[in-house]
mmCIF file of C-alpha atoms in Angstrom:
data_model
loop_
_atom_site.group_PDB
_atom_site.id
_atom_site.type_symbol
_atom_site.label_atom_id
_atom_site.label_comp_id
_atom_site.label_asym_id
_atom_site.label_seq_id
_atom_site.Cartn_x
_atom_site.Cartn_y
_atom_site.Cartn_z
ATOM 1 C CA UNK J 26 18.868 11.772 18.012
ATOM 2 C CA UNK J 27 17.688 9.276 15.554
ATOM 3 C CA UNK J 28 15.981 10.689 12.147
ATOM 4 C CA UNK J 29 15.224 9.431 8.988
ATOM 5 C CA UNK J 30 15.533 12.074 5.766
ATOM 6 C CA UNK J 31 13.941 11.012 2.525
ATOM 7 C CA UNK J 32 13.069 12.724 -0.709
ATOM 8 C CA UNK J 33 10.298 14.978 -0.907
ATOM 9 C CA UNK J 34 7.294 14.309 -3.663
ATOM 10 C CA UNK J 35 5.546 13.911 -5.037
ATOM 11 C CA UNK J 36 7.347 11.524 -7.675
ATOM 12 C CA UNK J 37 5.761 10.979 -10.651
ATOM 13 C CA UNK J 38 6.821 8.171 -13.921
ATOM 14 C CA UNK J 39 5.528 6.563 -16.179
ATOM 15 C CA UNK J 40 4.304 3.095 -16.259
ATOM 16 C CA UNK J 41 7.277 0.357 -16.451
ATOM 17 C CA UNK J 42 9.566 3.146 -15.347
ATOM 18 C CA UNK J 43 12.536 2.565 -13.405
ATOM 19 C CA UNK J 44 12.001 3.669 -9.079
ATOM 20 C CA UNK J 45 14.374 5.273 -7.057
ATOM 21 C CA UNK J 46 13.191 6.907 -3.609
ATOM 22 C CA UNK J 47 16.049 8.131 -1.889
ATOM 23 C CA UNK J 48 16.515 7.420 2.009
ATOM 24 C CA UNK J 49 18.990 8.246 4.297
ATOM 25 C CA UNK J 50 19.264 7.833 8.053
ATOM 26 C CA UNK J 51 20.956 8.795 11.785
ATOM 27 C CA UNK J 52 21.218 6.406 14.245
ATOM 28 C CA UNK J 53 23.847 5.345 17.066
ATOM 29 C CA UNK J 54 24.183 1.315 17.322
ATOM 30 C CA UNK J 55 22.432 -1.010 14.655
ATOM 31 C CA UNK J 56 18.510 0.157 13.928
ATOM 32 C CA UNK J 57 16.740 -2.055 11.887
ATOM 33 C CA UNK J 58 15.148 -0.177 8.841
ATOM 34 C CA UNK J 59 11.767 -0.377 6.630
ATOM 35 C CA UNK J 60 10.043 0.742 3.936
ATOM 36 C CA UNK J 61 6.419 1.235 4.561
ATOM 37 C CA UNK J 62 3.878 2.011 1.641
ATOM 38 C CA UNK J 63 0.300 3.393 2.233
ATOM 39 C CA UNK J 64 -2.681 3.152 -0.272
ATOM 40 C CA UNK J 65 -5.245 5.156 -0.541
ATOM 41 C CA UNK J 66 -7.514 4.854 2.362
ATOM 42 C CA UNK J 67 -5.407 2.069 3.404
ATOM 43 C CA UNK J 68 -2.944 1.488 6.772
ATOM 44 C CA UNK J 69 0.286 1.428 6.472
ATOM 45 C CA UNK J 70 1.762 -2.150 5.574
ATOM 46 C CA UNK J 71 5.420 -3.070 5.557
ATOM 47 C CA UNK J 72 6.616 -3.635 2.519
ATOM 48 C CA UNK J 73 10.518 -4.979 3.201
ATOM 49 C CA UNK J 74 13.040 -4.483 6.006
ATOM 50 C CA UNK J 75 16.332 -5.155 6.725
ATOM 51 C CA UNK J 76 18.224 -5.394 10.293
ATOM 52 C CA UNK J 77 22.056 -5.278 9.656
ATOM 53 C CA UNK J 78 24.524 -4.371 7.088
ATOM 54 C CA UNK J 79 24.392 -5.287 3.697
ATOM 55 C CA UNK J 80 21.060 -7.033 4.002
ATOM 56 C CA UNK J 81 18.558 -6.680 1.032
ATOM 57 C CA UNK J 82 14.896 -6.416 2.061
ATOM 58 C CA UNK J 83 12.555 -7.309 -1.036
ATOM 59 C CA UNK J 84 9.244 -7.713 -1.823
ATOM 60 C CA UNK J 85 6.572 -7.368 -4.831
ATOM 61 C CA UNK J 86 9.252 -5.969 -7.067
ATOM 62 C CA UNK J 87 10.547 -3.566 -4.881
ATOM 63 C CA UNK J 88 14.257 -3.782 -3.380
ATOM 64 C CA UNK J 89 16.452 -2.034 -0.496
ATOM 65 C CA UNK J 90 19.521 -2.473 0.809
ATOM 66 C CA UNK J 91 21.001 -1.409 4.414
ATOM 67 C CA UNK J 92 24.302 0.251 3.514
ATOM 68 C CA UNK J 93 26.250 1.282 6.993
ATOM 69 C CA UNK J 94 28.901 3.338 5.058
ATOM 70 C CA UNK J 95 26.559 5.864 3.639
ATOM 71 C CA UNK J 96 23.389 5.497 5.785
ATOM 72 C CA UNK J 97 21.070 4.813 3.046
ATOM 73 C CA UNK J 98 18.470 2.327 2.536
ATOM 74 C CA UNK J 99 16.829 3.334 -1.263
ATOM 75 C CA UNK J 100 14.014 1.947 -2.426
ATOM 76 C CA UNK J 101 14.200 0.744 -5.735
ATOM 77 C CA UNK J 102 11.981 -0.710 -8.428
ATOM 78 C CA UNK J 103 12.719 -2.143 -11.977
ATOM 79 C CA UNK J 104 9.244 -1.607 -13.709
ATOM 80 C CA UNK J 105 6.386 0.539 -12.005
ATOM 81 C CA UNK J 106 2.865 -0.258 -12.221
ATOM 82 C CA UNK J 107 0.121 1.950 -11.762
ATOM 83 C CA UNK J 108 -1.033 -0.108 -8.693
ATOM 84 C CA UNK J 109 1.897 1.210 -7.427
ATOM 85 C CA UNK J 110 0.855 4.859 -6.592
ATOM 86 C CA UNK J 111 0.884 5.344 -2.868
ATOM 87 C CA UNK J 112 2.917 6.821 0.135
ATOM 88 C CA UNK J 113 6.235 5.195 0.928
ATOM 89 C CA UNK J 114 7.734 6.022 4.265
ATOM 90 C CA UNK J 115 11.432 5.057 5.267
ATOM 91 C CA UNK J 116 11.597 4.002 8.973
ATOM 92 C CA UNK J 117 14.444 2.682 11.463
ATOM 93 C CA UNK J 118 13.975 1.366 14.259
ATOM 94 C CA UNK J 119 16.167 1.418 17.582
ATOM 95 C CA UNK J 120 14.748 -0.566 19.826
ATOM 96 C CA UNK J 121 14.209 -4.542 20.330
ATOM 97 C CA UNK J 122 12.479 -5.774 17.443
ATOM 98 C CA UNK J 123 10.851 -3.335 16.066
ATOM 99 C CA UNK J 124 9.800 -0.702 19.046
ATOM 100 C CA UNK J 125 9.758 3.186 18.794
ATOM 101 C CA UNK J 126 9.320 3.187 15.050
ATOM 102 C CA UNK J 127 11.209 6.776 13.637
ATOM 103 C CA UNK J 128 9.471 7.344 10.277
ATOM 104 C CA UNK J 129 10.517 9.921 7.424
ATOM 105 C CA UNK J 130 7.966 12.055 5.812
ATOM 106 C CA UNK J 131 6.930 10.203 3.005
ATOM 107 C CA UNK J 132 7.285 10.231 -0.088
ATOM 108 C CA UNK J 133 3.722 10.191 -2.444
ATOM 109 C CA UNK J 134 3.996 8.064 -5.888
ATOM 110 C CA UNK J 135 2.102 8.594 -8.897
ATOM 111 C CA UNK J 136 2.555 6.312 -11.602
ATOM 112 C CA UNK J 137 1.026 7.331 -14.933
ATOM 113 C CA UNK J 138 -0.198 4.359 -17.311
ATOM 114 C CA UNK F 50 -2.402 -11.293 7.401
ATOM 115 C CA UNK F 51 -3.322 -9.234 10.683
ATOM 116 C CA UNK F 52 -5.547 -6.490 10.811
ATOM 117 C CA UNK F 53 -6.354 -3.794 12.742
ATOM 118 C CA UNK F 54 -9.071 -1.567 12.625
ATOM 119 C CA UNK F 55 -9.864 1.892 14.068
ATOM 120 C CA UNK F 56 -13.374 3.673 14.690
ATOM 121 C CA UNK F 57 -14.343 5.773 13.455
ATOM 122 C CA UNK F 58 -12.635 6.999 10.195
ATOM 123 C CA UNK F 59 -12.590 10.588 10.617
ATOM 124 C CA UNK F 60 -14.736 12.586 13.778
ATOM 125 C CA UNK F 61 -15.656 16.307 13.754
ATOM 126 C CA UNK F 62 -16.244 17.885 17.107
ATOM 127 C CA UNK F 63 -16.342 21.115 19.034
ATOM 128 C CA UNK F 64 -13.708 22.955 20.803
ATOM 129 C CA UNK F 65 -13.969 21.605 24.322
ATOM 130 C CA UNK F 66 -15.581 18.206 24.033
ATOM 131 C CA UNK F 67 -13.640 15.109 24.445
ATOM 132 C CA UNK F 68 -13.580 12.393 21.914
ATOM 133 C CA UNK F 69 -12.547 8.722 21.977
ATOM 134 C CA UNK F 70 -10.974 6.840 19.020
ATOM 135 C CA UNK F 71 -10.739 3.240 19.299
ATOM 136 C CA UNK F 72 -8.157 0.542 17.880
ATOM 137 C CA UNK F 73 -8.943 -3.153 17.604
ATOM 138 C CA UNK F 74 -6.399 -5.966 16.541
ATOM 139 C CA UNK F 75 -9.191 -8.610 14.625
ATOM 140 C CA UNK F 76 -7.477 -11.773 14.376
ATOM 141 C CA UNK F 77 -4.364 -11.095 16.907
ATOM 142 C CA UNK F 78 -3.671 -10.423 20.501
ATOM 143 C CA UNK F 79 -1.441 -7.611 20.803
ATOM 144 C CA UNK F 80 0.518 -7.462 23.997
ATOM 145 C CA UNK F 81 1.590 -3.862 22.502
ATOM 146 C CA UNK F 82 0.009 -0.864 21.249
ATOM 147 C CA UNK F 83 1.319 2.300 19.762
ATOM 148 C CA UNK F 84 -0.348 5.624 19.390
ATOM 149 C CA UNK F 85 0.714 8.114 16.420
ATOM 150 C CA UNK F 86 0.176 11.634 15.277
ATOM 151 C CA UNK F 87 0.492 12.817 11.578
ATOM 152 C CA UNK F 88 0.227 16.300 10.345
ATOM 153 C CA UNK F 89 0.193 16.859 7.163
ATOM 154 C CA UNK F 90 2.948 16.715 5.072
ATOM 155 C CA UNK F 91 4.818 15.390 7.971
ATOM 156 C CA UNK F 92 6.131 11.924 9.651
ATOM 157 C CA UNK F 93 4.503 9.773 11.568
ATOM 158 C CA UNK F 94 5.166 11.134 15.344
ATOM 159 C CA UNK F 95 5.044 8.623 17.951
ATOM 160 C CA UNK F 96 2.745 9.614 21.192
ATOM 161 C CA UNK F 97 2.480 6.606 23.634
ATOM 162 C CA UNK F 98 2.917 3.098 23.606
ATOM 163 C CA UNK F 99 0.646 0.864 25.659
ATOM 164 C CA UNK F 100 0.942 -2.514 27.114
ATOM 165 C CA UNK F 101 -2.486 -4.405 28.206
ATOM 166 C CA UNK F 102 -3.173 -4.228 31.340
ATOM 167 C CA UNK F 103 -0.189 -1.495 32.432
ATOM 168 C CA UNK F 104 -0.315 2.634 31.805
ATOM 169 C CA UNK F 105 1.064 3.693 28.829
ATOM 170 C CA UNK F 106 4.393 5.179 28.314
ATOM 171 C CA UNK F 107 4.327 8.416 26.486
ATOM 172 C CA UNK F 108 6.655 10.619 24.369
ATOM 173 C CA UNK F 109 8.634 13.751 25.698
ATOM 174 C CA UNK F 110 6.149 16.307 25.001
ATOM 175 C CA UNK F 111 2.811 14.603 24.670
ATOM 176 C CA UNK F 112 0.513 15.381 27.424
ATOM 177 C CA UNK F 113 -0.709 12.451 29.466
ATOM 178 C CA UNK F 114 -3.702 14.377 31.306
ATOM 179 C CA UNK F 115 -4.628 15.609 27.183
ATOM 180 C CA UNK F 116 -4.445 12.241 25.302
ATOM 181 C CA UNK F 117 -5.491 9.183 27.492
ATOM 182 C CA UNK F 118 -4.777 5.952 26.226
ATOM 183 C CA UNK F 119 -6.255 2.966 27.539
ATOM 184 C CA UNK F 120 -5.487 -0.920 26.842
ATOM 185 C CA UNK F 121 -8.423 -2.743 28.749
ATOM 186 C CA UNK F 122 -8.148 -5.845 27.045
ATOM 187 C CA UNK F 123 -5.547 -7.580 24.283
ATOM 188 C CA UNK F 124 -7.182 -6.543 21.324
ATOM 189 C CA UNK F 125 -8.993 -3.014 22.154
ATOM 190 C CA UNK F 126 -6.614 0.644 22.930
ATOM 191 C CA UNK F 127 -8.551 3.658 23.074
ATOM 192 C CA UNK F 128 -7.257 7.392 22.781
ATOM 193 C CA UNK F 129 -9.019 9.747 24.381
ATOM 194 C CA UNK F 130 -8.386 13.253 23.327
ATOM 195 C CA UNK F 131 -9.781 15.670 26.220
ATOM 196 C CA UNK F 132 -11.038 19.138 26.059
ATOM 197 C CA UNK F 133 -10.633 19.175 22.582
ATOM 198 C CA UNK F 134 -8.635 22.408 20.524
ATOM 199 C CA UNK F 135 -8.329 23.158 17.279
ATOM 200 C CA UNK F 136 -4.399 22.315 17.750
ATOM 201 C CA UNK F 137 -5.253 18.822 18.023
ATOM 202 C CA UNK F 138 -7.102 18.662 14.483
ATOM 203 C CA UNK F 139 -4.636 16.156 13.070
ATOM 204 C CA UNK F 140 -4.243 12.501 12.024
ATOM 205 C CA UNK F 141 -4.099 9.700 14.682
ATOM 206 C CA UNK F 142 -2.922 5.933 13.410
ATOM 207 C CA UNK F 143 -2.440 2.906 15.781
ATOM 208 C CA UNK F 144 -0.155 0.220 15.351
ATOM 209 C CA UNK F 145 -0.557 -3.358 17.232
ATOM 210 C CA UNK F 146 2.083 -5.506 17.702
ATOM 211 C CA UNK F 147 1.839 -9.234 18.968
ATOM 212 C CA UNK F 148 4.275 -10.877 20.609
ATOM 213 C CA UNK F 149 7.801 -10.530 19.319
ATOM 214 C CA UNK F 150 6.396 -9.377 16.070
ATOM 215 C CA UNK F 151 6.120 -6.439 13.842
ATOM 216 C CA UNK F 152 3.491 -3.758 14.239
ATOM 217 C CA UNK F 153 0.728 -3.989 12.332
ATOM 218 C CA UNK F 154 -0.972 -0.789 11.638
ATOM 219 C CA UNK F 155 -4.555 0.709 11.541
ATOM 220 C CA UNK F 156 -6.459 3.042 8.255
ATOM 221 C CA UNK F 157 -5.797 6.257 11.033
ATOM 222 C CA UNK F 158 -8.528 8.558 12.349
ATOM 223 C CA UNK F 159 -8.857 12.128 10.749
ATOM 224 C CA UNK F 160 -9.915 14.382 13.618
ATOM 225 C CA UNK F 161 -11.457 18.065 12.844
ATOM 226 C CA UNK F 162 -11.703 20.316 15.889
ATOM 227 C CA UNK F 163 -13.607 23.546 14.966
#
């Protein structure tokens, strides 16, 4: 079936650090995939996607990119901010739109300042 | 941006009593709910998704006659776990979805069954 494997945390840097949360998936057709980020006490938002190939989802600093050939989607960030610290869950989806949601475990963030 | 709310936060209860969590969309209709379960350290497990006015559709494994979800009306799902068990002390988060759009999730629900 359909899973989504990403590094375990927590991860901890140092402010203005470089990001790198690993993410890989398994899927049969074309899933859409996300990266989801939960603050404290907080629901989890979306915080980029992409739906095919070679798409780049982006947003508040943070970048991804759906690459078919080795299943990954990484989550990447150029300078970290302390604001940053949260959960960050990898996700695919299979269905239309975005239906049946398949998360990873999360990975926890603490950024240090 | 949309919100969605759930009540209450967190809920303590005895082994054998039912309790109801609710999940409200605030400034959306959502013609779709979803219904997850988080343990810790885990993913986010997907129980049931519900579409107003319709039963819900749940996951292999999740009992329908243990977690009863209702969608009344287009902005209110409830979850009601029955009979209560220390087993089912866990994490429950909604996610509401209008039309053709992405799901928009609650804060979650921390339920403690003693």
């Amino acid at each position: 079936g359909n899973s989504v494997t990403q590094m375990e945390g927590p991860v901890t840097l140092s402010e203005e650090a470089f990001l790198t949360i690993n993410c890989t998936y398994t899927a049969t057709g074309y899933p859409s995939l996300f990266w989801y980020v939960q603050y404290p006490g907080e629901g989890l938002q979306l915080l980029l996607k992409a739906t095919k190939a070679d798409d780049k989802g982006s947003n508040k600093g943070f970048e991804a990119t759906y690459r078919k050939e080795t299943t990954s989607f990484h989550l990447e960030k150029g300078s970290v901010q302390v604001s940053d610290s949260a959960v960050y869950f990898c996700a695919l989806s299979d269905g239309f739109g975005d239906d049946k949601i398949i998360f990873g475990k999360g990975t926890r963030l603490h950024i240090l300042p | 941006g949309a919100v969605v709310s759930q009540h209450p936060s967190w809920v303590i209860c005895k082994s054998g009593t039912s309790v109801k969590i609710e999940c409200r969309s605030l400034d959306f209709q959502a013609t779709t709910m979803f219904w997850y379960r988080q343990f810790p350290k885990q993913s986010l497990m997907l129980m049931a998704t519900s579409n107003e006015g319709s039963k819900a559709t749940y996951e292999q494994g999740v009992e329908k006659d243990k977690f009863l979800i209702n969608h009344a009306s287009l902005t209110l799902s409830t979850l009601t776990v029955t009979s209560a068990h220390p087993e089912d002390s866990s994490f429950y988060i909604c996610s509401a979805r209008p039309r053709l759009d992405t799901q928009y999730f609650g804060p979650g629900t921390r339920l403690t069954v003693l």
